[in-house]
Coordinates of C-alpha atoms in Angstrom, one line a residue:
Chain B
X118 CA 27.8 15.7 -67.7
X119 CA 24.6 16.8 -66.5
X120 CA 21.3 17.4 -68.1
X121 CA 18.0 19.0 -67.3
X122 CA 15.5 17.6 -65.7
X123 CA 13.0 17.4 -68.6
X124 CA 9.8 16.0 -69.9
X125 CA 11.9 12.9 -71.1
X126 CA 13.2 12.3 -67.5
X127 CA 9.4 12.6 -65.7
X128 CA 8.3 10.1 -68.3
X129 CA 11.3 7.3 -67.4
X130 CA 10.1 7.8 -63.9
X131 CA 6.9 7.2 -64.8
X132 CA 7.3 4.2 -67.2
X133 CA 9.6 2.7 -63.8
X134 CA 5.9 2.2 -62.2
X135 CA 5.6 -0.6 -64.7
X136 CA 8.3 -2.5 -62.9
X137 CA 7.3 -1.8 -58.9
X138 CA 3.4 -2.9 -60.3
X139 CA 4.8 -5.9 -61.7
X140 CA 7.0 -7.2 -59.1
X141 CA 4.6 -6.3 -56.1
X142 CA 1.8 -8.5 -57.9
X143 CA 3.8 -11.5 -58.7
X144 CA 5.1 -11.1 -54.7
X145 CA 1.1 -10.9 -53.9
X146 CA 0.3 -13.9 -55.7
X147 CA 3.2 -15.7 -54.8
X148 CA 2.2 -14.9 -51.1
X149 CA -1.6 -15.3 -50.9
X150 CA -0.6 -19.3 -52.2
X151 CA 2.2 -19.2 -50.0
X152 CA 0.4 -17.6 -47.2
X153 CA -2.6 -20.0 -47.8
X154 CA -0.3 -22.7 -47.2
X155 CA 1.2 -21.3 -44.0
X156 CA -2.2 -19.7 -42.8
X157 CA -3.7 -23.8 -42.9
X158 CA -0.9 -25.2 -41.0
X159 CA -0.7 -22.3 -38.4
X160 CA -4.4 -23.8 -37.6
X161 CA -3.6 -27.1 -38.6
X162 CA -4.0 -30.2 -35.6
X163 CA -0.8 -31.1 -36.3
X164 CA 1.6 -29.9 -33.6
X165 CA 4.9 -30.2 -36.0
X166 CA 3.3 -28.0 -38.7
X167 CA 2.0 -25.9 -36.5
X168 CA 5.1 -25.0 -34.9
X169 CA 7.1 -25.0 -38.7
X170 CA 4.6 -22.2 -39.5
X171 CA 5.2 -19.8 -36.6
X172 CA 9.1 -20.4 -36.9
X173 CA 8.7 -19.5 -40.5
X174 CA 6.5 -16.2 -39.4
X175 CA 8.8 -15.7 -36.7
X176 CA 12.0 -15.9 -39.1
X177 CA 10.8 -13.2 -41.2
X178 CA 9.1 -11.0 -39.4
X179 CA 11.6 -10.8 -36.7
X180 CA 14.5 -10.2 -39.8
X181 CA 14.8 -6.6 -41.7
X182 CA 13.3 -7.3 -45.4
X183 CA 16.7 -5.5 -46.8
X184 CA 18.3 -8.7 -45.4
X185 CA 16.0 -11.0 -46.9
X186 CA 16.4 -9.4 -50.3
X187 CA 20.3 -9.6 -49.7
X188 CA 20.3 -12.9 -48.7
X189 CA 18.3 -14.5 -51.4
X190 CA 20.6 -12.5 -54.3
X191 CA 23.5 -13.9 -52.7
X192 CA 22.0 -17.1 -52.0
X193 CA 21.4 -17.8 -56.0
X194 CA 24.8 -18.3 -56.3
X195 CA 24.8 -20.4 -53.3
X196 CA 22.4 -22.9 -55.4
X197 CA 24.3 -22.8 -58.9
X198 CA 21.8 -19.7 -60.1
X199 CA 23.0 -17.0 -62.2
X200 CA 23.2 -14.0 -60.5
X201 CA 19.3 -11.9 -61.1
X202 CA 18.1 -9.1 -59.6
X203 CA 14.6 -9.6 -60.4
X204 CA 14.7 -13.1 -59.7
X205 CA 15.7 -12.2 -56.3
X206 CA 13.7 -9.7 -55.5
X207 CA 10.1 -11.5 -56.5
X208 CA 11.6 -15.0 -54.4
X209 CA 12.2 -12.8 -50.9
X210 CA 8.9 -10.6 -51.3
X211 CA 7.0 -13.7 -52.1
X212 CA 8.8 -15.1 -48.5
X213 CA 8.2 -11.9 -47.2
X214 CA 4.3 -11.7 -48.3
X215 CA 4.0 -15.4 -47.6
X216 CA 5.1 -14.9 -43.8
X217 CA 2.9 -11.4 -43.1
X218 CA -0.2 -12.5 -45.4
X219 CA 0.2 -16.2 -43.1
X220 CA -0.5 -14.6 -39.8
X221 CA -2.5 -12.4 -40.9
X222 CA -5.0 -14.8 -41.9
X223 CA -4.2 -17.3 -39.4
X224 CA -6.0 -14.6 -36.9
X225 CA -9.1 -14.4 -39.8
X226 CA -9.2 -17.9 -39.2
X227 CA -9.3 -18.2 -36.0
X228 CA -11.6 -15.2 -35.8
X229 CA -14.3 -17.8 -37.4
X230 CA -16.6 -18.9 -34.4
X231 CA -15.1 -22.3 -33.1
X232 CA -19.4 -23.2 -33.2
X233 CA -18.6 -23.1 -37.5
X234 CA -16.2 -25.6 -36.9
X235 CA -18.1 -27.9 -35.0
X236 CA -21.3 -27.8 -36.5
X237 CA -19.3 -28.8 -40.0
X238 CA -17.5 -31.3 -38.2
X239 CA -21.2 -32.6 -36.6
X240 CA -22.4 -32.4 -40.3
X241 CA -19.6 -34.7 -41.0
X242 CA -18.0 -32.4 -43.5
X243 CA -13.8 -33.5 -44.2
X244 CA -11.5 -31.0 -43.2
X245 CA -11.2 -29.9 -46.8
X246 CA -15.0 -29.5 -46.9
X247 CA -15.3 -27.4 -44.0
X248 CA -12.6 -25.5 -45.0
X249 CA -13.3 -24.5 -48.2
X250 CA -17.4 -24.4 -47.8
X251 CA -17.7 -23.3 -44.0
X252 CA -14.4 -21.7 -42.6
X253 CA -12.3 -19.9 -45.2
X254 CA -15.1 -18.1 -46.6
X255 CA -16.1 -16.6 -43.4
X256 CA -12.2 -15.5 -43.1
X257 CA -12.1 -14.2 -46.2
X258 CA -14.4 -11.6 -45.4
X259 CA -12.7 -10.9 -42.1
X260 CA -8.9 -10.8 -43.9
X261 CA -10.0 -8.4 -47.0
X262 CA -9.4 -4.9 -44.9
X263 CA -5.8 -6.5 -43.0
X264 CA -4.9 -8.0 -46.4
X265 CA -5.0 -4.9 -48.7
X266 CA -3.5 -2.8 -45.9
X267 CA -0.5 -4.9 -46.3
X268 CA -0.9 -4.9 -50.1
X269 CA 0.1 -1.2 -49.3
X270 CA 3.5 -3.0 -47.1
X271 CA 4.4 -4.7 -50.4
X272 CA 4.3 -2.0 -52.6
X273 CA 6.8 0.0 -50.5
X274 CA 8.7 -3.0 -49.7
X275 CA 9.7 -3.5 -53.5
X276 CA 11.2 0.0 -53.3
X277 CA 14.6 -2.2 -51.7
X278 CA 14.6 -4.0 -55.0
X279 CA 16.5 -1.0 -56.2
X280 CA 19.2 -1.5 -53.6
X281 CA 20.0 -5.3 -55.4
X282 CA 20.3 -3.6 -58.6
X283 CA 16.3 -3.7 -60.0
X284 CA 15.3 -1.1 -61.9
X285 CA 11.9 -0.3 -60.6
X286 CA 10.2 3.3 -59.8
X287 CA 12.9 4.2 -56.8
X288 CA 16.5 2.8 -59.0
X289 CA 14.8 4.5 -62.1
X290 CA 14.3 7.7 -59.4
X291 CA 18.0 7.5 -58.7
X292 CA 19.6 7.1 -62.1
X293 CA 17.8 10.4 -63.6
X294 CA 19.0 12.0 -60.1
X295 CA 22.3 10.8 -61.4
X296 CA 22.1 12.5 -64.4
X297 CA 20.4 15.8 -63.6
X298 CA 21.5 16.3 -60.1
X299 CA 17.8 17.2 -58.9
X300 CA 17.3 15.4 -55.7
X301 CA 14.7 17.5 -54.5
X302 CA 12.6 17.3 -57.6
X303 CA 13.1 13.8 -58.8
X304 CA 12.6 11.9 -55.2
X305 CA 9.8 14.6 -54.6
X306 CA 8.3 13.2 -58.2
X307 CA 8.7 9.4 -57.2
X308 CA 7.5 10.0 -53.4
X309 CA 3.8 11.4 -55.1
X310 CA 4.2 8.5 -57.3
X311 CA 4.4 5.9 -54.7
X312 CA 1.4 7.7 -53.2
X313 CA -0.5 7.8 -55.7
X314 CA -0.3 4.1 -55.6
X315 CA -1.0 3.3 -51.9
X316 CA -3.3 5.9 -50.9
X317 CA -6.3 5.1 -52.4
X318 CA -5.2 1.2 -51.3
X319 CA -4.9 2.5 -47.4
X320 CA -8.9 4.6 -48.2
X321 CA -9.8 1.2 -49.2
X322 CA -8.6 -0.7 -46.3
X323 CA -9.8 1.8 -44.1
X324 CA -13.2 1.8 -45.6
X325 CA -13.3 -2.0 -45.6
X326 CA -12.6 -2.3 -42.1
X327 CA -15.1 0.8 -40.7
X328 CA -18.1 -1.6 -42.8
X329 CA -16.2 -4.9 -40.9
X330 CA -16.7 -3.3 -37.4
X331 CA -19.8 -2.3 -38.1
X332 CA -21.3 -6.0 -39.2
X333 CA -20.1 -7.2 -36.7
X334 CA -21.1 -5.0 -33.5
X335 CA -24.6 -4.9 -35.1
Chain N
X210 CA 30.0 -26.7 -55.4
X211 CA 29.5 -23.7 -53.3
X212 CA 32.7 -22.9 -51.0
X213 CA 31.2 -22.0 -47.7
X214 CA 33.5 -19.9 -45.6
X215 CA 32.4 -18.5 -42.4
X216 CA 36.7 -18.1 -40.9
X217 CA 36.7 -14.3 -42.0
X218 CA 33.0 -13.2 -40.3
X219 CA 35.2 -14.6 -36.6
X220 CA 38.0 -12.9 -37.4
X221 CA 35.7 -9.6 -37.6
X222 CA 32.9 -9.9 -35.1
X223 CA 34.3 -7.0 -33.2
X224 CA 33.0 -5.0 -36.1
X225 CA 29.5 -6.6 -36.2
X226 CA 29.6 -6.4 -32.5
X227 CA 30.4 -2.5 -32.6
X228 CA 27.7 -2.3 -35.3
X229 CA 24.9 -4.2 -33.5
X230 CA 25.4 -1.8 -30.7
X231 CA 25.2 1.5 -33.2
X232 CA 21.7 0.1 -34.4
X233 CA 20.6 -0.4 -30.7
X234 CA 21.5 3.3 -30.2
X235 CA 19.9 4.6 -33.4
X236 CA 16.7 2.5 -32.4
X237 CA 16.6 3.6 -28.9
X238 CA 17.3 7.5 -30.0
X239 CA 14.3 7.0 -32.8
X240 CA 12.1 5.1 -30.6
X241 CA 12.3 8.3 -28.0
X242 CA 12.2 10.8 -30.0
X243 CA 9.4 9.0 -32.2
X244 CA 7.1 8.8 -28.9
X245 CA 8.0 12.1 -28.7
X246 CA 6.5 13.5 -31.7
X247 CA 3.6 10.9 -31.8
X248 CA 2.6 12.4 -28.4
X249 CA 2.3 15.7 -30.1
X250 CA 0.8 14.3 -33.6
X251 CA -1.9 13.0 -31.1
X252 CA -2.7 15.8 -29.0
X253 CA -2.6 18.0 -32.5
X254 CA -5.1 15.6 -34.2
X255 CA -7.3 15.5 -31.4
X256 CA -7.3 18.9 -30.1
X257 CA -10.1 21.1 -31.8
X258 CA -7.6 23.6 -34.3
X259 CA -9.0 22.6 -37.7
X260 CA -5.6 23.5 -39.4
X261 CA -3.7 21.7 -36.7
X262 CA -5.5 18.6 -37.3
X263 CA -5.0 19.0 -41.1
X264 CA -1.2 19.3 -41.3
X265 CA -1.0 16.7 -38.7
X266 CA -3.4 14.2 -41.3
X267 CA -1.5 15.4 -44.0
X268 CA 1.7 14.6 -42.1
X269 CA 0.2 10.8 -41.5
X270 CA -0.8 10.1 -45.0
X271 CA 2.2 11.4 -46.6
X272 CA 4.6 9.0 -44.4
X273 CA 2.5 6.4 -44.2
X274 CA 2.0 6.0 -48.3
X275 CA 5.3 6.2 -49.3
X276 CA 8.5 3.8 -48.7
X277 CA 11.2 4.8 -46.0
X278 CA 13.8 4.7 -48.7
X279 CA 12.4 7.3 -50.6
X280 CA 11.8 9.5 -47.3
X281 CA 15.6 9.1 -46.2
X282 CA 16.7 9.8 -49.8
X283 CA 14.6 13.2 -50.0
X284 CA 15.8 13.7 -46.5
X285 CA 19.3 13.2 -47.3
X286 CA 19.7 14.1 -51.2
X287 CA 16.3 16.3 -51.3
X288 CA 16.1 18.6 -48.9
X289 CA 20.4 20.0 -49.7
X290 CA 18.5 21.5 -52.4
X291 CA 16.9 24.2 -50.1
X292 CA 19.8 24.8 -47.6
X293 CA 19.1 21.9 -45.1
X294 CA 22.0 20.0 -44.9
X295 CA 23.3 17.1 -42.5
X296 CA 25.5 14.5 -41.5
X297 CA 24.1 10.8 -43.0
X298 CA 24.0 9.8 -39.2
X299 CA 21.7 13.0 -38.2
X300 CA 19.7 12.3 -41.5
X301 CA 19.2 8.7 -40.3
X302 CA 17.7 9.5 -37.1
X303 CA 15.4 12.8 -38.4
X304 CA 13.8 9.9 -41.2
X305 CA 13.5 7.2 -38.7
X306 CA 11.7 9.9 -36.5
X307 CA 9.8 11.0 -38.8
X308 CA 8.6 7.8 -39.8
X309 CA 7.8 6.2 -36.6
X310 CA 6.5 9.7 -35.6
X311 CA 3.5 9.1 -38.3
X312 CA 3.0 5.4 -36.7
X313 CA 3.1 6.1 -33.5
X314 CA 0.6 9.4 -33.8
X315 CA -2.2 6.9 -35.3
X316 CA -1.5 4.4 -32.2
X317 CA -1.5 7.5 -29.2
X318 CA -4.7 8.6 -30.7
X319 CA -6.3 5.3 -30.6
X320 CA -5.2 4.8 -26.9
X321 CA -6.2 8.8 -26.0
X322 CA -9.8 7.7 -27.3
X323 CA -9.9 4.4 -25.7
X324 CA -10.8 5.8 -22.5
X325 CA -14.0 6.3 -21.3
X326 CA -15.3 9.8 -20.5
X327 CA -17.3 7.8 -18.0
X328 CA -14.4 6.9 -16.1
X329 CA -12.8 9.8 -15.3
X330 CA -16.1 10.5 -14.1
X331 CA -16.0 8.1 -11.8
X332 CA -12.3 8.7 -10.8
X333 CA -14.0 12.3 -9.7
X334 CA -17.0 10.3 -8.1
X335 CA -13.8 8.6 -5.9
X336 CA -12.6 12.0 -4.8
X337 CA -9.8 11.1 -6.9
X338 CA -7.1 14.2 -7.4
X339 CA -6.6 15.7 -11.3
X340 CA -3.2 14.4 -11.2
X341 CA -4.0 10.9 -10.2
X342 CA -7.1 10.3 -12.5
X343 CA -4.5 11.5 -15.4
X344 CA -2.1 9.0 -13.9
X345 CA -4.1 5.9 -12.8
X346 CA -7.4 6.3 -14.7
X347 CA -6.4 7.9 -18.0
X348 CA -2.1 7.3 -18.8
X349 CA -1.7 3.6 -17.3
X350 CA -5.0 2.2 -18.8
X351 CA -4.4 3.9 -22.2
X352 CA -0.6 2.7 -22.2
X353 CA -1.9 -0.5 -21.4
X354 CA -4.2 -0.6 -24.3
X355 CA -1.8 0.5 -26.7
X356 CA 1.3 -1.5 -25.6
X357 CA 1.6 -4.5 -27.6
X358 CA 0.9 -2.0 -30.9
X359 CA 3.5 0.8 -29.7
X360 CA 6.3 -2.0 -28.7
X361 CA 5.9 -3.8 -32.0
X362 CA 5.7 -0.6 -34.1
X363 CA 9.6 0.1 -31.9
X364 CA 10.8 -3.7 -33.1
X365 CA 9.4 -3.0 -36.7
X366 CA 11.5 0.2 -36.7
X367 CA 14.9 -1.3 -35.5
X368 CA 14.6 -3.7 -38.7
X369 CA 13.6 -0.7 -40.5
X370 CA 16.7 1.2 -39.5
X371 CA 18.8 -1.3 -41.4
X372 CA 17.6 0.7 -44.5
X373 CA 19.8 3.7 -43.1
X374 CA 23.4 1.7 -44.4
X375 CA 22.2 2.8 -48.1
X376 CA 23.2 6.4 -47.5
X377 CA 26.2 5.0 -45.6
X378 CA 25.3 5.8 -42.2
X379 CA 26.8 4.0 -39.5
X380 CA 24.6 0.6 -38.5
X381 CA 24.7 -2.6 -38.0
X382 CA 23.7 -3.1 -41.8
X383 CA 26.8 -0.5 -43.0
X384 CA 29.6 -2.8 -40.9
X385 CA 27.9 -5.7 -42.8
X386 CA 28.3 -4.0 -46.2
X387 CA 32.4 -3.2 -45.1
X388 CA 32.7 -6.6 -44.1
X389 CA 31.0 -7.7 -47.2
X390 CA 33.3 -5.5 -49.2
X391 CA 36.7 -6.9 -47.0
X392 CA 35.8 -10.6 -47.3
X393 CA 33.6 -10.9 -50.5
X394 CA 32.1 -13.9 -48.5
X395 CA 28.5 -12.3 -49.5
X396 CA 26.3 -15.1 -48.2
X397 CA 27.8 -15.6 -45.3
X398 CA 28.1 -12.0 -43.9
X399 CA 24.2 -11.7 -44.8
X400 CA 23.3 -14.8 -42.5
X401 CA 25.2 -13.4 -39.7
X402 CA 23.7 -10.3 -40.0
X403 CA 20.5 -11.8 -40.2
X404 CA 20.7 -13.9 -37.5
X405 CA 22.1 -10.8 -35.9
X406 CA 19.2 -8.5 -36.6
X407 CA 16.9 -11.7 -35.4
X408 CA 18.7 -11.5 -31.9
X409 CA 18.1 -7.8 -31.6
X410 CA 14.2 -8.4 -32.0
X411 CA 14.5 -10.8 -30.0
X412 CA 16.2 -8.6 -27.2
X413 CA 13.8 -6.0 -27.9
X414 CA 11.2 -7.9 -27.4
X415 CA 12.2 -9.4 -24.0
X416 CA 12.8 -5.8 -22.8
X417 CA 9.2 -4.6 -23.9
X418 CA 7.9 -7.7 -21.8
X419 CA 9.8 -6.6 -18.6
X420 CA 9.2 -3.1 -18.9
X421 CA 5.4 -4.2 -19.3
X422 CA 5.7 -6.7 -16.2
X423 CA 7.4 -3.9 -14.1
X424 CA 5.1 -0.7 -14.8
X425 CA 2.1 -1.9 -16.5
X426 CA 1.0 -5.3 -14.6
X427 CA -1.7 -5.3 -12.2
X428 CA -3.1 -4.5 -9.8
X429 CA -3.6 -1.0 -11.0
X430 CA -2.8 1.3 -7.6
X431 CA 0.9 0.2 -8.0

């Protein structure tokens, strides 16, 4: 049976955003403490954790993110977990974000002047000092621009979600297709959707790093 | 107690085999084809046509804001609608294409601007011919700039391509789902196609790095 593509229809789409906003934030957060972690031992003196961090960057970026998602939902069962979609999909974009967001600011890191390290370390600062008073503070200005153009990343890459069964913006796209038989209109509808949402993010990031280059060739 | 059972995914690897080699293909087609139209995205965004440059930003934004799924769905679903039909395998490539297309024109430009007007000067100070400034002072220098960005832009778009098995077009990724489908050993088909897909980068990679040691090493006059 197929309906028309009415108001009712545009409206489910748009309630869907809900779901790609909320899984694309707890796959941020999830990765900026994962990331954190993998960022530090990327930098780390340690030789072991330094090379546990770049396998684990080099595992998933060097992987497609469909198979991540795929792996993870069929690796639930693996563990004794009930079968989730959403439960899959926030644990392999947290991976995911945790891996990009990692060597991302690994390079912010080491983008601080190796004299910042040294004069903390002749100041006699710990390493937990210097980095949370003399390094990371100096990255974090560095990593803002990189780290909200991959914000933009994540938001798309929760789009494969709907391949695992999650109903976010695209899986709520293809069920009123489904119903309505409108492909043009409907993925034309959640495509401006989706760019409503990372557009003004990629302007930002753009932005961001125009005022970066320009502080620092001053 | 999970039952892992890996004797089906041997008995099959011909067909992950045959399907590694379909995604190596469909890369290698997109990656062409994607220079292609990046070269022309460049040249129209920095060529001095006001409207040119516009479709061409418009083009960028579009592509670049909005996930690959959704772009191969309108491709494939979407664009029926107003009489432009195709096979999924045709509507694979075109998305791919058109995707790294909007990557790759960013990256082009960047490398056409990265050269010096002072240098091609200076190539004419040398009594250097047209054709050999192009080739030796403005191509090779601004290929070298933009190599590492271009080649892992190419490796980003094989893993992309896996994307492509949703509309059922024929991949790596779509062997894994018939597999998947034939053995209902989920978990295990998925870590073979990962490490699979892993491989490929890999191999993708190592190819980049010869074809860079081979044409793009110095000293420049080779």
């Amino acid at each position: 049976m197929i309906r028309v593509f009415s108001s009712a229809d545009v409206f489910f789409i748009v309630a869907a955003v809900r779901w790609t906003l909320i899984l694309s934030a707890i796959a941020f957060l999830g990765g900026a403490l994962g990331g954190l972690g993998v960022a530090l031992a990327r930098t780390s003196q340690r030789k072991g954790l330094r090379r546990v961090a770049a396998g684990f960057i080099q595992v998933f970026q060097g992987t497609p993110l469909l198979m991540q998602l795929f792996l993870v939902y069929f690796g639930l069962a693996v563990v004794g977990l009930p079968i989730n979609p959403l439960l899959a999909a926030a644990v392999a974009l947290t991976l995911h974000a945790s891996a990009y967001l990692g060597e991302i600011w690994r390079g912010s890191i080491e983008a601080v002047p190796s004299g910042q390290t040294e004069a903390a370390t002749a100041l006699s600062l710990s390493y937990a000092d210097r980095m949370r008073h003399v390094i990371l503070p100096q990255a974090m200005r560095i990593a803002t621009a990189p780290t909200v153009g991959f914000l933009v990343q994540l938001i798309k890459g929760t789009s494969l979600a709907s391949i695992i069964g999650f109903t976010e913006l695209t899986r709520a796209g293809q069920i009123v297709n489904n119903a309505t038989f409108k492909p043009f209109l409907v993925f034309g509808t959640v495509a401006i959707l989706y760019f409503l949402l990372c557009w003004p993010l990629s302007l930002l990031a753009r932005r961001l790093e125009t005022r970066m280059r320009r502080a620092i060739t001053r | 107690m999970y039952q892992f059972n890996f004797q089906p995914i041997f008995e099959h690897l011909d067909l992950l085999a045959h399907g590694a080699w379909l995604t190596v293909r469909l890369s290698i087609m997109a990656m062409v084809l994607g220079l292609i139209v990046s070269v022309l995205g460049a040249v129209a965004k920095t060529s001095g046509i006001r409207a040119l440059r516009w479709l061409v930003d418009i083009y960028v934004e579009v592509i670049r804001n909005t996930p690959f799924l959704i772009q191969i769905f309108f491709i494939f679903f979407g664009l029926p609608a107003i009489g432009i039909a195709m096979s999924p395998n045709t509507a694979a490539l075109v998305a791919l294409v058109v995707n790294v297309g909007a990557y790759g024109t960013e990256i082009i430009r960047a490398g056409i601007e990265s050269i010096p007007q002072g240098q091609i000067e200076a190539g004419r100070a040398l009594a250097l011919s047209p054709a050999q400034i192009l080739r030796h002072v403005v191509l090779k220098p601004a290929l070298r700039n933009i190599y590492p960005a271009l080649t892992s832009q190419f490796i980003y778009l094989m893993l992309t391509s896996s994307v492509v098995s949703v509309i059922s077009a024929n991949d790596l990724a779509s062997a894994g789902a018939d597999l998947n489908a034939k053995t209902f050993a989920s978990f295990e088909v998925y870590l073979v196609l990962t490490i699979m897909y892993f491989l490929l980068a890999a191999g993708f990679s190592a190819m980049f790095a010869a074809i860079r040691r081979a044409f793009l090493s110095y000293p420049a006059s080779r």
